């Protein structure tokens, strides 16, 4: 089958289904797939719910016109009751466009919202959006820890080679961070079916409050991947498919308060660098 | 700019790109003008048409602004700026290219994207201040949110499209219609719709690849 027509590539960029032949070709053709990706960038930039066709009308506050009159100098004026009548009372919108939900972080979560779709929702009335305080603390703590901590423990754990279920492909010694006496080891084990797990063995007292959570971090701590709750003893976490442990080589264990906030608390108790 | 996104009311011509007749003077005391007449008078600089436009479409515009920013000062600024820019830029409105409310919607999109860009500048300034206050070495200037910058860029490119290309791509992007639905809505043949979509996407692709923030950040 020849390459897809340019028209089909455009429709595919808009995520319209193609005919069976074109769809089959596209699935197996790197060059057509690449072109769809290039066209789709513009689609993804603009098809955000905030820019979609207007849905629910909302009457602006009556005082708003005064600013328009002042800026334009017009002497006519709308009748406030007509403006108010143009918006039905607030209620459910029957045909609001579907709002894409942000997926749960199955893939690396950057510390700062990156240029990804959908646009992160902004707080309604905050002109300045500073770094989240919890995260900036994480950055500081992590930067300090990487200077003093990593390298000491790194590579100190001999790879045990073939494990009972799979092959250890990388390992780290987890060293305590300031104020903590938690220690442990971590290893990445590749199973026969190709999936990989992070096996964490943690020696630590239960935290006074909250729980321990395991993370993979980039070396610069610019990104992190949550893995799950760690208890003392040995725990295994399946790694998200496709994650590159060369890119996320730092195993981090934090204390997380029971506050429902999925972000890193900034309070790490142990950390180590995976080495293959 | 676009006639395609609006419900067909009044005497609006049903076909894309059809040229409407010249504005007819409304005799004093006559019934209120229909939407097309408001559009023509708006373009001609009749101040009363701005008030009419506000009566009819301010809630629609404000609804978009509230959807993007929640109720409050940001949404109110967007609505205000939309009408001020629409009035001062009315020379850019062509009644024969589409109804006024659709054009106001397009102006509102720009104001929303501009507000995102402004917030992004403030975010970077705030972060730079935090870093400076902590006297920490920085990795250089804070990164621009590429998607925010690209939205401003591409909305500008949409403004440069003529009809029916602009209306077609707006139906695909903002009304989430398939090319078959667009063909049905506009009465244009399927093949024509597909080829306009393709050419517009290629144009936007080129604009992003040449000037987009993501590649130059
Ligand atoms: Zn191909």
XYZ file of C-alpha atoms and ligand atoms in Angstrom:
494
model
C 0.000 0.000 0.000
C 1.363 3.446 -0.891
C 1.789 6.157 1.730
C -1.304 7.802 3.190
C -2.654 10.775 1.270
C -1.872 14.169 2.774
C -5.613 14.516 3.464
C -5.632 11.296 5.477
C -2.608 12.451 7.443
C -4.499 15.630 8.321
C -7.532 13.681 9.482
C -5.323 11.347 11.503
C -3.725 14.378 13.151
C -7.235 15.412 14.188
C -7.711 11.881 15.543
C -10.396 11.021 13.046
C -10.550 7.331 12.183
C -9.160 6.425 8.744
C -10.329 3.745 6.338
C -8.971 0.252 7.035
C -6.237 0.335 4.378
C -4.934 3.748 5.353
C -5.139 2.905 9.044
C -3.193 -0.287 8.527
C -0.540 1.481 6.508
C -0.228 4.277 9.045
C 0.229 1.806 11.875
C 3.254 0.325 10.150
C 4.831 3.352 8.477
C 7.309 5.471 10.384
C 7.296 8.269 7.847
C 3.510 8.706 7.826
C 3.391 8.422 11.611
C 6.069 11.057 11.904
C 4.122 13.458 9.694
C 0.949 12.918 11.729
C 2.936 13.789 14.823
C 4.189 17.024 13.264
C 0.687 18.059 12.189
C -0.755 17.069 15.541
C 1.377 19.489 17.497
C -0.786 22.366 16.300
C -3.934 20.370 17.000
C -2.811 19.733 20.550
C -1.789 23.315 21.142
C -5.209 24.677 20.214
C -7.767 22.029 21.096
C -7.918 22.778 24.794
C -11.306 23.070 26.477
C -10.714 26.671 27.486
C -10.628 27.725 23.832
C -13.585 25.626 22.704
C -16.810 27.176 21.538
C -18.636 29.058 24.270
C -20.920 26.851 26.311
C -22.650 28.324 29.337
C -23.275 32.072 29.098
C -22.543 34.035 32.265
C -23.820 37.574 32.652
C -20.894 39.879 33.443
C -21.166 42.089 36.517
C -23.061 45.315 35.722
C -20.037 47.483 36.517
C -18.008 45.903 33.747
C -19.481 48.087 31.041
C -18.113 51.224 32.682
C -14.578 50.124 31.891
C -15.468 49.494 28.264
C -17.151 52.876 27.988
C -14.139 54.556 29.555
C -11.668 52.795 27.265
C -13.634 53.326 24.073
C -15.276 56.657 24.823
C -18.606 55.506 23.442
C -21.646 57.240 24.852
C -24.199 54.535 24.150
C -24.903 51.989 26.867
C -26.391 48.527 27.049
C -29.544 47.996 29.084
C -28.431 46.037 32.154
C -31.628 43.996 32.300
C -31.110 42.893 28.695
C -27.531 41.822 29.426
C -28.674 39.906 32.491
C -31.469 38.249 30.547
C -29.029 36.947 27.925
C -27.619 34.418 30.398
C -29.889 31.773 31.839
C -29.518 31.125 35.544
C -26.538 28.963 36.329
C -27.160 25.285 35.879
C -25.748 22.221 34.211
C -24.652 22.750 30.658
C -26.170 20.120 28.388
C -23.558 20.133 25.685
C -20.353 21.208 27.346
C -17.370 19.856 25.435
C -15.632 16.933 27.067
C -12.827 18.147 29.264
C -9.803 15.906 28.959
C -8.792 14.691 32.361
C -5.160 14.696 33.231
C -4.022 11.092 33.445
C -2.654 9.811 36.701
C 1.104 9.967 36.674
C 1.904 6.695 34.985
C 4.812 8.519 33.455
C 7.365 10.909 34.857
C 5.847 13.966 36.486
C 7.964 17.056 35.991
C 8.303 19.272 39.020
C 7.120 22.227 37.040
C 4.170 21.810 34.721
C 5.755 21.328 31.350
C 4.482 22.407 27.978
C 2.045 19.585 27.739
C -1.580 19.305 26.928
C -3.950 19.808 28.631
C -3.052 23.155 30.038
C -2.808 22.918 33.802
C -5.828 24.547 35.380
C -4.919 27.822 37.000
C -6.303 28.983 40.304
C -9.108 31.396 39.514
C -7.824 34.563 41.153
C -4.073 34.323 41.512
C -2.096 36.545 39.181
C 1.235 35.245 40.417
C 1.792 31.527 40.665
C 4.948 30.867 42.634
C 6.542 27.482 43.013
C 4.595 25.272 45.330
C 6.350 25.611 48.663
C 6.488 21.870 49.256
C 8.186 21.302 45.964
C 10.730 24.030 46.337
C 11.728 22.459 49.630
C 12.167 19.205 47.817
C 14.439 20.878 45.311
C 16.609 22.322 48.038
C 16.791 19.135 50.058
C 17.469 17.060 47.023
C 20.199 19.299 45.696
C 21.979 19.204 49.024
C 21.629 15.460 49.314
C 22.995 14.865 45.862
C 26.108 16.820 46.712
C 26.920 15.056 49.960
C 25.164 11.746 49.733
C 25.381 10.239 46.321
C 28.481 8.475 45.285
C 29.205 7.270 48.776
C 26.671 4.535 48.667
C 26.434 4.274 44.947
C 27.696 1.053 43.589
C 28.436 -0.231 47.034
C 25.863 -2.916 46.603
C 27.127 -5.764 44.543
C 24.683 -6.890 41.949
C 23.492 -10.273 42.926
C 22.996 -11.238 39.305
C 20.274 -13.766 38.748
C 17.535 -13.468 41.333
C 14.895 -16.061 41.953
C 12.455 -14.195 39.726
C 14.385 -12.297 37.114
C 17.707 -10.574 36.691
C 18.901 -7.610 38.722
C 19.944 -4.958 36.225
C 20.779 -2.129 38.635
C 21.171 -1.629 42.342
C 21.590 1.132 44.877
C 22.423 1.468 48.505
C 20.005 3.776 50.285
C 21.768 6.099 52.666
C 20.070 8.094 55.391
C 19.469 11.774 54.839
C 19.854 14.402 57.527
C 17.933 13.628 60.686
C 17.045 10.115 59.657
C 18.484 6.709 60.406
C 16.711 4.885 57.590
C 18.930 2.707 55.457
C 18.318 0.082 52.848
C 18.996 -1.249 49.415
C 17.135 -1.072 46.165
C 17.456 -3.065 42.971
C 15.793 -3.074 39.592
C 14.878 -6.579 38.570
C 13.886 -7.491 35.049
C 11.454 -10.388 34.927
C 11.219 -12.960 32.213
C 8.215 -11.263 30.633
C 10.198 -8.057 30.257
C 8.512 -6.130 33.069
C 10.755 -4.539 35.632
C 10.285 -4.062 39.348
C 12.068 -1.961 41.866
C 12.762 -4.050 44.957
C 13.285 -1.921 48.037
C 14.545 -3.265 51.293
C 14.152 -0.635 53.963
C 15.428 -0.684 57.523
C 13.686 2.101 59.372
C 11.382 2.697 62.276
C 7.816 3.443 61.307
C 7.435 7.196 60.882
C 5.875 9.089 63.776
C 3.215 10.272 61.365
C 2.294 9.408 57.814
C 4.001 6.751 55.745
C 7.061 6.082 53.622
C 6.817 6.387 49.872
C 9.298 5.311 47.187
C 10.141 7.490 44.188
C 12.467 7.528 41.229
C 14.082 10.890 40.581
C 16.181 12.336 37.835
C 19.693 13.147 38.923
C 18.955 16.857 38.740
C 15.704 16.262 40.642
C 13.849 17.971 37.835
C 11.454 15.056 37.540
C 10.088 12.360 39.771
C 7.988 9.227 39.466
C 5.936 8.030 42.431
C 6.127 4.282 42.972
C 4.123 3.545 46.087
C 3.989 3.023 49.800
C 7.004 1.377 51.464
C 6.932 -0.527 54.706
C 9.945 -1.780 56.557
C 11.140 -5.023 55.056
C 11.138 -5.860 51.350
C 8.682 -4.324 48.921
C 8.397 -4.551 45.166
C 7.063 -1.901 42.829
C 6.405 -2.544 39.194
C 8.047 0.186 37.119
C 5.967 2.078 34.545
C 6.689 0.543 31.146
C 9.198 2.500 29.116
C 10.743 4.386 31.986
C 14.479 4.811 31.500
C 16.284 4.216 34.750
C 19.287 5.943 33.224
C 17.120 9.054 33.179
C 15.587 8.380 36.618
C 18.504 6.779 38.450
C 17.850 8.048 41.965
C 15.797 5.947 44.394
C 14.243 8.135 47.044
C 12.206 7.263 50.117
C 10.170 10.068 51.645
C 7.865 10.524 54.589
C 4.456 11.563 53.341
C 1.825 13.060 55.601
C -1.707 11.701 55.280
C -2.900 14.898 53.643
C -4.159 13.589 50.353
C -1.566 15.568 48.426
C 0.066 13.286 45.859
C 3.136 15.510 45.511
C 6.436 14.730 47.193
C 6.485 16.106 50.722
C 10.056 17.326 50.417
C 11.049 15.219 53.431
C 13.265 12.408 52.220
C 14.710 9.918 54.682
C 16.938 7.803 52.436
C 18.284 7.961 48.956
C 20.668 6.204 46.603
C 21.846 6.140 43.015
C 21.092 3.106 40.880
C 24.121 1.700 39.134
C 24.081 -1.067 36.607
C -14.108 36.156 10.668
C -16.022 32.962 10.600
C -19.570 32.330 9.753
C -19.481 28.668 10.450
C -19.637 28.458 14.168
C -22.806 30.370 14.686
C -26.355 29.202 14.653
C -27.977 30.618 11.585
C -30.214 33.340 12.800
C -31.780 36.308 11.196
C -30.821 36.870 7.636
C -27.364 35.440 7.870
C -26.437 33.864 4.621
C -26.349 30.091 4.868
C -23.284 29.558 2.739
C -19.698 30.182 3.649
C -18.228 33.151 1.919
C -21.456 34.464 0.503
C -21.403 38.204 0.413
C -24.247 39.886 2.172
C -25.946 42.971 0.861
C -25.066 46.449 2.015
C -26.409 47.648 5.321
C -29.831 49.150 5.053
C -30.491 52.208 7.158
C -32.808 51.494 10.050
C -35.534 54.105 10.296
C -35.940 55.716 13.701
C -38.412 53.916 15.911
C -38.063 50.694 13.956
C -37.776 47.342 15.714
C -34.307 46.431 16.967
C -31.970 45.348 14.225
C -31.213 41.685 13.721
C -27.786 40.261 14.456
C -26.446 40.833 10.955
C -27.506 44.426 11.035
C -25.782 44.880 14.395
C -22.650 43.384 12.840
C -22.744 45.733 9.857
C -23.362 48.772 12.040
C -20.581 47.671 14.407
C -18.162 47.468 11.501
C -19.321 50.886 10.362
C -18.504 52.394 13.776
C -22.030 52.970 15.060
C -21.645 53.320 18.843
C -25.113 51.989 19.453
C -24.049 48.745 17.784
C -21.393 48.228 20.476
C -24.083 48.502 23.136
C -26.313 46.095 21.234
C -23.453 43.675 20.758
C -22.771 43.827 24.464
C -26.414 43.189 25.298
C -26.544 40.164 23.046
C -23.119 38.567 23.406
C -21.373 39.777 26.560
C -22.737 36.796 28.519
C -21.408 34.408 25.881
C -17.971 36.012 25.966
C -17.973 36.217 29.738
C -19.013 32.567 29.952
C -15.865 31.630 28.011
C -13.721 33.806 30.245
C -15.235 32.304 33.386
C -14.750 28.811 32.012
C -11.041 29.561 31.571
C -10.326 31.492 34.764
C -13.260 31.060 37.101
C -15.374 34.022 38.169
C -13.322 37.007 39.241
C -10.991 39.751 38.066
C -9.165 37.716 35.407
C -12.390 36.704 33.688
C -13.736 40.234 33.936
C -10.552 41.644 32.413
C -10.809 39.190 29.534
C -14.417 40.161 28.820
C -13.668 43.845 29.042
C -10.612 43.604 26.833
C -12.515 41.531 24.313
C -15.090 44.262 23.762
C -12.565 47.097 23.886
C -10.276 45.374 21.371
C -13.197 44.397 19.185
C -14.370 47.994 19.059
C -10.996 49.619 18.523
C -10.076 46.887 16.034
C -13.435 46.852 14.269
C -11.752 47.609 10.977
C -10.602 43.996 11.127
C -14.148 42.707 11.272
C -15.650 41.850 7.899
C -19.396 41.283 8.134
C -19.324 39.355 4.872
C -16.904 36.853 6.437
C -19.063 35.833 9.355
C -21.358 36.952 12.142
C -20.147 39.318 14.831
C -20.525 36.889 17.774
C -18.148 34.423 16.107
C -15.633 37.192 15.613
C -15.993 38.223 19.257
C -15.345 34.596 20.232
C -12.102 34.693 18.263
C -11.059 37.939 19.954
C -11.874 36.371 23.327
C -9.626 33.386 22.528
C -6.752 35.801 21.992
C -7.429 37.499 25.299
C -7.491 34.168 27.128
C -4.217 33.107 25.516
C -2.691 36.517 26.299
C -3.721 36.129 29.928
C -2.026 32.734 30.098
C 1.100 34.284 28.621
C 0.988 37.107 31.138
C 0.673 34.634 33.997
C 3.552 32.640 32.618
C 5.717 35.772 32.597
C 4.683 36.478 36.183
C 5.406 32.901 37.184
C 8.898 33.102 35.750
C 9.514 36.446 37.405
C 8.314 35.066 40.741
C 10.491 31.991 40.445
C 13.490 34.065 39.485
C 12.867 36.207 42.557
C 12.665 33.144 44.795
C 15.879 31.780 43.407
C 17.600 35.110 43.789
C 16.361 35.477 47.355
C 17.850 32.122 48.193
C 21.102 33.045 46.476
C 21.119 29.713 44.738
C 22.920 29.159 41.502
C 20.426 29.018 38.692
C 20.403 27.159 35.473
C 19.784 30.364 33.584
C 16.487 32.061 32.804
C 13.280 30.297 33.736
C 11.839 28.357 30.834
C 8.935 29.789 28.912
C 5.874 27.563 28.944
C 6.087 26.563 25.302
C 2.433 25.604 24.959
C 1.357 29.020 26.218
C 3.570 30.803 23.725
C 2.560 28.481 20.894
C -1.131 29.158 21.516
C -0.606 32.871 21.057
C 1.385 32.177 17.897
C -1.166 29.840 16.327
C -4.210 31.954 17.185
C -2.449 34.744 15.330
C -1.952 32.438 12.367
C -5.655 31.538 12.365
C -6.426 35.253 12.014
C -4.564 35.233 8.739
C -6.693 32.526 7.208
C -9.439 33.488 4.812
C -12.815 31.834 4.548
C -13.812 29.135 4.281
C -10.490 27.761 5.643
C -10.775 29.537 8.941
C -14.326 28.483 9.650
C -13.550 24.891 8.726
C -10.555 24.571 11.004
C -12.411 26.319 13.827
C -15.213 23.790 13.555
C -12.653 20.994 13.729
C -10.658 22.510 16.617
C -13.224 24.296 18.716
C -16.513 22.564 17.966
C -14.897 19.112 17.735
C -16.686 18.241 14.496
C -15.477 15.561 12.100
C -14.817 16.491 8.502
C -18.079 14.783 7.548
C -19.997 16.865 10.061
C -18.264 20.005 8.815
C -19.237 19.136 5.275
C -22.821 18.684 6.372
C -22.825 21.895 8.373
C -21.304 24.039 5.654
C -22.639 22.364 2.536
C -19.088 22.115 1.193
C -18.086 18.833 -0.493
C -16.191 16.320 1.663
C -13.108 16.509 -0.519
C -13.013 20.285 -0.246
C -13.275 20.159 3.529
C -10.516 17.543 3.735
C -8.164 19.476 1.545
C -8.747 22.738 3.422
C -8.084 20.942 6.708
C -4.907 19.444 5.320
C -3.582 22.726 3.960
C -4.374 24.600 7.166
C -2.714 21.969 9.365
C 0.381 22.108 7.170
C 0.422 25.863 7.458
C 0.143 25.702 11.249
C 2.824 22.995 11.331
C 5.185 25.227 9.379
C 4.460 28.170 11.630
C 5.195 26.122 14.740
C 8.340 24.623 13.303
C 9.684 27.976 12.194
C 8.584 30.189 15.091
C 7.287 27.864 17.784
C 8.493 28.287 21.334
C 9.140 24.616 21.918
C 12.043 24.541 19.490
C 13.524 27.810 20.605
C 13.056 27.690 24.337
Zn 3.548 5.770 4.811
